[in-house]
Coordinates of C-alpha atoms in Angstrom, one line a residue:
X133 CA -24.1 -66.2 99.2
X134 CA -24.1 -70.1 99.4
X135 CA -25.1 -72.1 95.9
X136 CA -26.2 -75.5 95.6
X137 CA -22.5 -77.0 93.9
X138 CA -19.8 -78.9 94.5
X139 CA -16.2 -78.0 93.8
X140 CA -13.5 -80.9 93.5
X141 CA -10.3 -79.0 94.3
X142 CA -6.8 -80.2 93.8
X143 CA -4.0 -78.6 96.0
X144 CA -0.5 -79.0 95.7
X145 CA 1.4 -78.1 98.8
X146 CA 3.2 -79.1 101.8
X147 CA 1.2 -77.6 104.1
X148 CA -2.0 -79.6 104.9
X149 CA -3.4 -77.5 106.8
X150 CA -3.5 -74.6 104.8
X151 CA -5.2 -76.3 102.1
X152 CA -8.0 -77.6 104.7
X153 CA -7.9 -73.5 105.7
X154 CA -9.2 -73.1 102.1
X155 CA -11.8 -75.3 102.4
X156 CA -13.3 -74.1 105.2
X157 CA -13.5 -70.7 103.5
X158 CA -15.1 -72.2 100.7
X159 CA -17.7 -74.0 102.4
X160 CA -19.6 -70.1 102.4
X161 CA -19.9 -70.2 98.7
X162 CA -20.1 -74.5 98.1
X163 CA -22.2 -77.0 99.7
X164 CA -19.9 -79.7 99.0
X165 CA -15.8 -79.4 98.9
X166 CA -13.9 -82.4 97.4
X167 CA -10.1 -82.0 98.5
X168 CA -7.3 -83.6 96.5
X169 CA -3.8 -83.2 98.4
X170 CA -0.7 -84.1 97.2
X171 CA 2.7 -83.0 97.0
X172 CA 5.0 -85.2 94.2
X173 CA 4.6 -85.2 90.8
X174 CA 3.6 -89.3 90.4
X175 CA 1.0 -88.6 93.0
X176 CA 0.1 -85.6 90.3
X177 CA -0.5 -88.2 87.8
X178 CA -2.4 -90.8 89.2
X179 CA -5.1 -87.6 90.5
X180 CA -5.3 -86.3 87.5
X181 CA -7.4 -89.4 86.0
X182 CA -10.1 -88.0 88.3
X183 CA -12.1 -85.0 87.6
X184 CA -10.8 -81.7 88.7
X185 CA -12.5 -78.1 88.7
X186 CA -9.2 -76.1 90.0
X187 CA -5.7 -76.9 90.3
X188 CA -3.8 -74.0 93.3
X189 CA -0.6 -75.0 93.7
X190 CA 2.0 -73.9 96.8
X191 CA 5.1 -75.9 96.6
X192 CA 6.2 -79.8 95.8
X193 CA 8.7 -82.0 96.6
X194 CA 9.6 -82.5 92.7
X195 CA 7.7 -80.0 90.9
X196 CA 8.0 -76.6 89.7
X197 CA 4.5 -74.7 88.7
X198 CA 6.1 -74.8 85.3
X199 CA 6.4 -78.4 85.9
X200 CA 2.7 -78.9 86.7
X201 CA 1.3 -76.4 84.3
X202 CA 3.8 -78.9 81.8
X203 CA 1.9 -82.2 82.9
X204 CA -2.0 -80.4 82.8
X205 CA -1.3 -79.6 79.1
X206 CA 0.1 -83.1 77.9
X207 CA -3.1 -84.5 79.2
X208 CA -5.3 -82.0 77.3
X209 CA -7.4 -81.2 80.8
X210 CA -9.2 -77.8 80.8
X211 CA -8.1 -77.4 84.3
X212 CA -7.7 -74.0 85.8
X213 CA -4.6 -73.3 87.9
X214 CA -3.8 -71.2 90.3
X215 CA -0.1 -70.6 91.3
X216 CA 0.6 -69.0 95.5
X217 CA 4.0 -67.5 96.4
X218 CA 5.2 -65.8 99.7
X219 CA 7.6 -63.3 101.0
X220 CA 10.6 -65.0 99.5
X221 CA 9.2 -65.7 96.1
X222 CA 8.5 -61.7 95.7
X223 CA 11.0 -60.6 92.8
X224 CA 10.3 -63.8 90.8
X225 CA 7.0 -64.2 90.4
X226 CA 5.0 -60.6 90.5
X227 CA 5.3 -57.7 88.0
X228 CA 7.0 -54.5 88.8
X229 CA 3.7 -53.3 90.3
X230 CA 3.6 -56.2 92.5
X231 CA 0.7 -57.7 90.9
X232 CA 0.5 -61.3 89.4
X233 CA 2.0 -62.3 86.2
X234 CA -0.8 -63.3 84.6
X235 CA -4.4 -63.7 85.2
X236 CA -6.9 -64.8 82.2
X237 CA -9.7 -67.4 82.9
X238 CA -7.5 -70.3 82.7
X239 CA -4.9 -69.6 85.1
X240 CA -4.0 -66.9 87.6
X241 CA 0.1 -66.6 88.1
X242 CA 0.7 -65.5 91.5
X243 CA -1.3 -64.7 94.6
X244 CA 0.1 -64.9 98.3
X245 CA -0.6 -67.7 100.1
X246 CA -1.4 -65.0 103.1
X247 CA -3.8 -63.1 100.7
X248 CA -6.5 -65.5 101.8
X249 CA -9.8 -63.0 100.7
X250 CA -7.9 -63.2 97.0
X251 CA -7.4 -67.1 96.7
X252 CA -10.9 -67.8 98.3
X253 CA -11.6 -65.4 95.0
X254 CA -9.7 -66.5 91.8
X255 CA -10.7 -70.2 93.2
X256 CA -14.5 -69.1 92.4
X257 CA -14.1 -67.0 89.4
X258 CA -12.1 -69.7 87.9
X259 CA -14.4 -72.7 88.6
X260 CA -17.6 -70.6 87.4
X261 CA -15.0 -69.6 84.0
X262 CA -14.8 -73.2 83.9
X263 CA -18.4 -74.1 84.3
X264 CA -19.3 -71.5 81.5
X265 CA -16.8 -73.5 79.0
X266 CA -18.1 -76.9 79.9
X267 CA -21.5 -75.4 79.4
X268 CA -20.7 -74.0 75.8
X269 CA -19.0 -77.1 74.8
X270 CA -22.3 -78.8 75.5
X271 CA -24.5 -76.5 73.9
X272 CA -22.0 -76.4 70.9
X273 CA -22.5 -80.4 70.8
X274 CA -26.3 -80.0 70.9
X275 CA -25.9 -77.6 68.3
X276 CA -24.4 -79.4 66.2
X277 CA -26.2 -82.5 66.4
X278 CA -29.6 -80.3 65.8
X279 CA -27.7 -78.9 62.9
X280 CA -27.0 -82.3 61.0
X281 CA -30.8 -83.2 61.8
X282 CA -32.3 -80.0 60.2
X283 CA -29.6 -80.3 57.1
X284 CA -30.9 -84.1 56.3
X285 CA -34.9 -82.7 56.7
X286 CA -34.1 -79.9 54.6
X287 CA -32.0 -82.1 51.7
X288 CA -34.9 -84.1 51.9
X289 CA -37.9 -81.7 52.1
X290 CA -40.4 -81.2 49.5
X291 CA -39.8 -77.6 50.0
X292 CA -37.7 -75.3 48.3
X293 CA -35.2 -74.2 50.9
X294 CA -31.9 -72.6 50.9
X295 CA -29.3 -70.8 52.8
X296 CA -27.9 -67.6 52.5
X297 CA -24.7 -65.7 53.7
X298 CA -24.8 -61.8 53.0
X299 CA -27.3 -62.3 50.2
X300 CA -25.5 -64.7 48.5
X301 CA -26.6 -68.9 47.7
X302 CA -24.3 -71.0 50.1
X303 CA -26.9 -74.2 49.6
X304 CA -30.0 -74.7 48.3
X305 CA -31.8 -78.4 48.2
X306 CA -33.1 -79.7 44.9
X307 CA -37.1 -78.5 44.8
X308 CA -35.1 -75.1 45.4
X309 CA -33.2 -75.8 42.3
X310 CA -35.7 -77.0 40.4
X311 CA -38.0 -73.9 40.8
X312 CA -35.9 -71.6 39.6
X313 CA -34.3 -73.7 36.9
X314 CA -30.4 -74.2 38.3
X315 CA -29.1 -77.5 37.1
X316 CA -27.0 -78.5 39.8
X317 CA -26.1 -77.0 43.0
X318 CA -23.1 -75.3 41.6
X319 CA -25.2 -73.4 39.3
X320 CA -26.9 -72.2 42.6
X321 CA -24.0 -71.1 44.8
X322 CA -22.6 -67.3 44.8
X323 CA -25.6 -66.5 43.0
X324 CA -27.5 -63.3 45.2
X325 CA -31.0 -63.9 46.4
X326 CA -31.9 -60.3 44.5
X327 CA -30.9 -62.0 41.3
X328 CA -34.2 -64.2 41.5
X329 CA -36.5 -60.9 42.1
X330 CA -38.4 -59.3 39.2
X331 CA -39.0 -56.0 39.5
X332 CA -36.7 -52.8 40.9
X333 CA -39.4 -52.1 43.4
X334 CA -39.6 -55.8 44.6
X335 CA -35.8 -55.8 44.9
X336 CA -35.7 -52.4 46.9
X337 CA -38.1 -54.0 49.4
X338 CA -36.5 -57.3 49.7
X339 CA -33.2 -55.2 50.4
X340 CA -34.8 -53.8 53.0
X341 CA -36.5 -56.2 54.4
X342 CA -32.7 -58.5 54.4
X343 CA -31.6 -55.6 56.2
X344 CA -34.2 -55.4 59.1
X345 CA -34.0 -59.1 59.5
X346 CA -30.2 -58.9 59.9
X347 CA -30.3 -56.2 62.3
X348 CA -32.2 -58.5 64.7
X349 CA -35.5 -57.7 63.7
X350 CA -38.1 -60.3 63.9
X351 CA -41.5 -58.3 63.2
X352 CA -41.5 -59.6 59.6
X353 CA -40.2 -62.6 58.3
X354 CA -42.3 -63.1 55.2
X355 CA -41.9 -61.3 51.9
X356 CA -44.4 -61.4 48.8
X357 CA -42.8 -60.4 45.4
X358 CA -42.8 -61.5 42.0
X359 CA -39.9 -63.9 41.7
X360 CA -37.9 -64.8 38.5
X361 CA -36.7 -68.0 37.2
X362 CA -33.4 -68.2 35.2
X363 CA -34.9 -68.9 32.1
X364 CA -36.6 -65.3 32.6
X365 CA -40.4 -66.6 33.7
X366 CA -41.9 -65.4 36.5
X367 CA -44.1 -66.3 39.0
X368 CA -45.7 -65.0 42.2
X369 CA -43.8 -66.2 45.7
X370 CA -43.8 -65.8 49.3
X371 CA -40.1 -65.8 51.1
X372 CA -39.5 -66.5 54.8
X373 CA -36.7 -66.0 56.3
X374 CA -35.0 -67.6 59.2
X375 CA -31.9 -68.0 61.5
X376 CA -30.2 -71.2 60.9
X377 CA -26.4 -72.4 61.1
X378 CA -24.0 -74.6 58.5
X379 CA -21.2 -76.0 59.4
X380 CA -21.1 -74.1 62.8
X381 CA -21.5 -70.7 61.2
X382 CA -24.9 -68.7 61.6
X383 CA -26.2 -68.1 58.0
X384 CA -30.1 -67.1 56.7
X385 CA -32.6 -69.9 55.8
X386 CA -34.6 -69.1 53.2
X387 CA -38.3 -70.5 52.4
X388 CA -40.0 -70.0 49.3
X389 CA -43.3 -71.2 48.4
X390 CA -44.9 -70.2 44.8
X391 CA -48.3 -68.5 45.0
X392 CA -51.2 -70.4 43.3
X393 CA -53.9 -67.9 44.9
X394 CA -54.1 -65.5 41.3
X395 CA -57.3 -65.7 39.9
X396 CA -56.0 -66.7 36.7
X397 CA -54.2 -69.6 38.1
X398 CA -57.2 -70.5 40.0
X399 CA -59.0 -70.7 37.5
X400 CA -57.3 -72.7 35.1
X401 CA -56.7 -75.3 37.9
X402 CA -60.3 -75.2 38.0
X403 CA -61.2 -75.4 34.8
X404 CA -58.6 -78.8 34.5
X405 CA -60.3 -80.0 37.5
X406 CA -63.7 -80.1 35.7
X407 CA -62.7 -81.9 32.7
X408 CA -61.2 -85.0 34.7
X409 CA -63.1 -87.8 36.9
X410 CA -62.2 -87.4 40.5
X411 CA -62.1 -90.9 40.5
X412 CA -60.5 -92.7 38.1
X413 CA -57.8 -89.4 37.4
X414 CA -59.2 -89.7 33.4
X415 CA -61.1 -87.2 30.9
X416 CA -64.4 -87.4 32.1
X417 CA -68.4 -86.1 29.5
X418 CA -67.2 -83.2 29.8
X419 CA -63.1 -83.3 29.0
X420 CA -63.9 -86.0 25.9
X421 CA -66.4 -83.5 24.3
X422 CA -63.7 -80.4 24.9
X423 CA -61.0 -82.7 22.7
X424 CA -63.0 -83.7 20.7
X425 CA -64.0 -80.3 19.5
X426 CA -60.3 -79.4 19.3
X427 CA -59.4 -82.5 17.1
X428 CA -62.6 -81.8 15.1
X429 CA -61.4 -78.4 14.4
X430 CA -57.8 -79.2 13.1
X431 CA -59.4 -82.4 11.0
X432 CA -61.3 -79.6 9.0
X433 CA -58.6 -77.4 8.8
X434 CA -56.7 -80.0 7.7
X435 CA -53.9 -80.5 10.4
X436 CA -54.5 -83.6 10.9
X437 CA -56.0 -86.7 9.8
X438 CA -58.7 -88.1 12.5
X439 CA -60.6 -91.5 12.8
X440 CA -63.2 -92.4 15.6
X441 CA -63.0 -95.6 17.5
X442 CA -66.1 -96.4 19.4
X443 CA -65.8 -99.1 21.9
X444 CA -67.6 -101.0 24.3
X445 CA -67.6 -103.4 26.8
X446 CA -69.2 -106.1 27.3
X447 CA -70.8 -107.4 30.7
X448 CA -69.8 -103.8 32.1
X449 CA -72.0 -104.1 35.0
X450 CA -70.7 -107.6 36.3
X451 CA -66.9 -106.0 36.1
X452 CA -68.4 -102.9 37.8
X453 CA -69.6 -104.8 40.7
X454 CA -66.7 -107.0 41.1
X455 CA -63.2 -104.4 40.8
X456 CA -65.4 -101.1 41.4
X457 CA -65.3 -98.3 39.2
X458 CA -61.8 -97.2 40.0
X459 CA -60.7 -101.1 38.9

């Protein structure tokens, strides 16, 4: 089955034409075959400044495998390796079974140079092995970088956000903090999430909800319940819950947003609303004559002492036409 890659592969043997061999029988599984072919250890040096997906080495003039495998490692190159042996080499280099010494997705230690079928083999798996780590370590990067870009939206979002591990505050930004009354972010962390639940039944549900969500499930990721500040008020919430990482590891983001859709809350929004000027953001008719009734009533009972102060412009209309109402 023939892919559309390229392998750049590094032989290091005496025998050209085994290595050429190789890549013909690659060519079924590669579109394009880079050969590298050398046989001394300062030719091994001055190659490995080039790219390399697998390393299969024969023999060398002044290297050992040992040698090589030495050399890879001081350069820190995630280079797979792939050591051959024949007839002669038997008793030194296989396992009592006669199998290789070692075979893990980094290296594969030994397969007979005859065993064609085998070497055409490891020298796939390993390169794929290879691709697979290359692509993690990218995604790893991306992941990171989208990590320290949510982390900066969240520390600055106007919403209160934090992240649980197991139930329990690992960070929580400061509108977090400040709706539930912590001080600093210390007072926050190791607290449990349940602790900021009123109610046994509301806490049995959010447990179970936690659960579900952990589990994998997705169906639901909101949750209304009555929450509790740590002064001991209460108000009415809704929680979302997310996957999210910090710091590499995967924790839970939590979202909560406090309800203002009770009717008593409406209402007294409502009723504040009425008493102020839309405009200007002051008591308007209505919100002077609702104060003044209050400070009328304490004046007779005698709380307080009240006075009356009447004023008024003069050439209100020109200033009205010239800096607007608002002015």
């Amino acid at each position: 089955m023939r892919t559309q890659s390229i392998l750049n592969l590094l032989v290091i043997d005496d025998d050209q034409l085994y290595a050429e061999r190789l890549v013909h029988l690659l060519g079924c599984y590669y579109d394009t075959i880079n050969l590298g072919f050398l046989d001394d250890k300062e030719e091994l040096l001055k190659s490995l400044r080039q790219p390399w997906d697998v390393l299969v080495f024969g023999s060398a003039y002044d290297m050992s495998f040992t040698d090589v495998v030495g050399v890879v490692q001081e350069q820190s190159i995630d280079l797979p390796m792939i050591c051959l042996f024949n007839e002669e080499m038997v008793a030194s280099t296989n396992n009592d079974e006669g199998l290789p010494d070692i075979i893990s997705g980094t290296m594969v230690k030994s397969l007979k140079v005859d065993q064609e079928m085998a070497v055409v083999m490891s020298i796939c798996l390993q390169h794929d092995n290879l691709r697979s780590r290359r692509e993690l370590k990218t995604l790893r990067h991306v992941l990171s970088e989208a990590e320290q870009r949510a982390n900066v939206l969240i520390k600055n979002s106007k919403s209160a956000v934090a992240y649980i591990d197991q139930g329990i505050h690992i960070f929580a930004n400061d509108p977090y903090l400040q709706l539930f009354g912590f001080e600093s972010i210390n007072d926050a962390i190791g607290v449990p999430v349940v602790d900021l639940i009123a109610g046994g039944d509301n806490v049995k549900g959010f447990k179970q909800f936690l659960r579900q969500f952990d589990k994998g499930s997705r169906q639901e990721v909101e949750f209304n319940f009555e929450s509790k500040r740590m002064d001991g008020s209460t108000f009415e919430a809704k929680l979302q819950l997310a996957a999210a990482t910090l710091d590499g590891e995967p924790v839970t983001q939590v979202i909560i947003q406090q309800n203002h859709n009770n009717s008593a809350e409406v209402a007294k929004r409502l009723a504040a609303a009425e008493c102020k000027d839309s405009l200007t953001g002051i008591n308007n008719r209505r919100g002077f004559e609702e104060q003044m009734a209050i400070v009328y009533q304490q004046a007779r009972q005698g709380v307080l002492t009240a006075g009356l102060l009447y004023i008024q412009l003069d050439n209100v209309g020109k200033i009205r036409s010239s800096l607007g109402l608002q002015g």
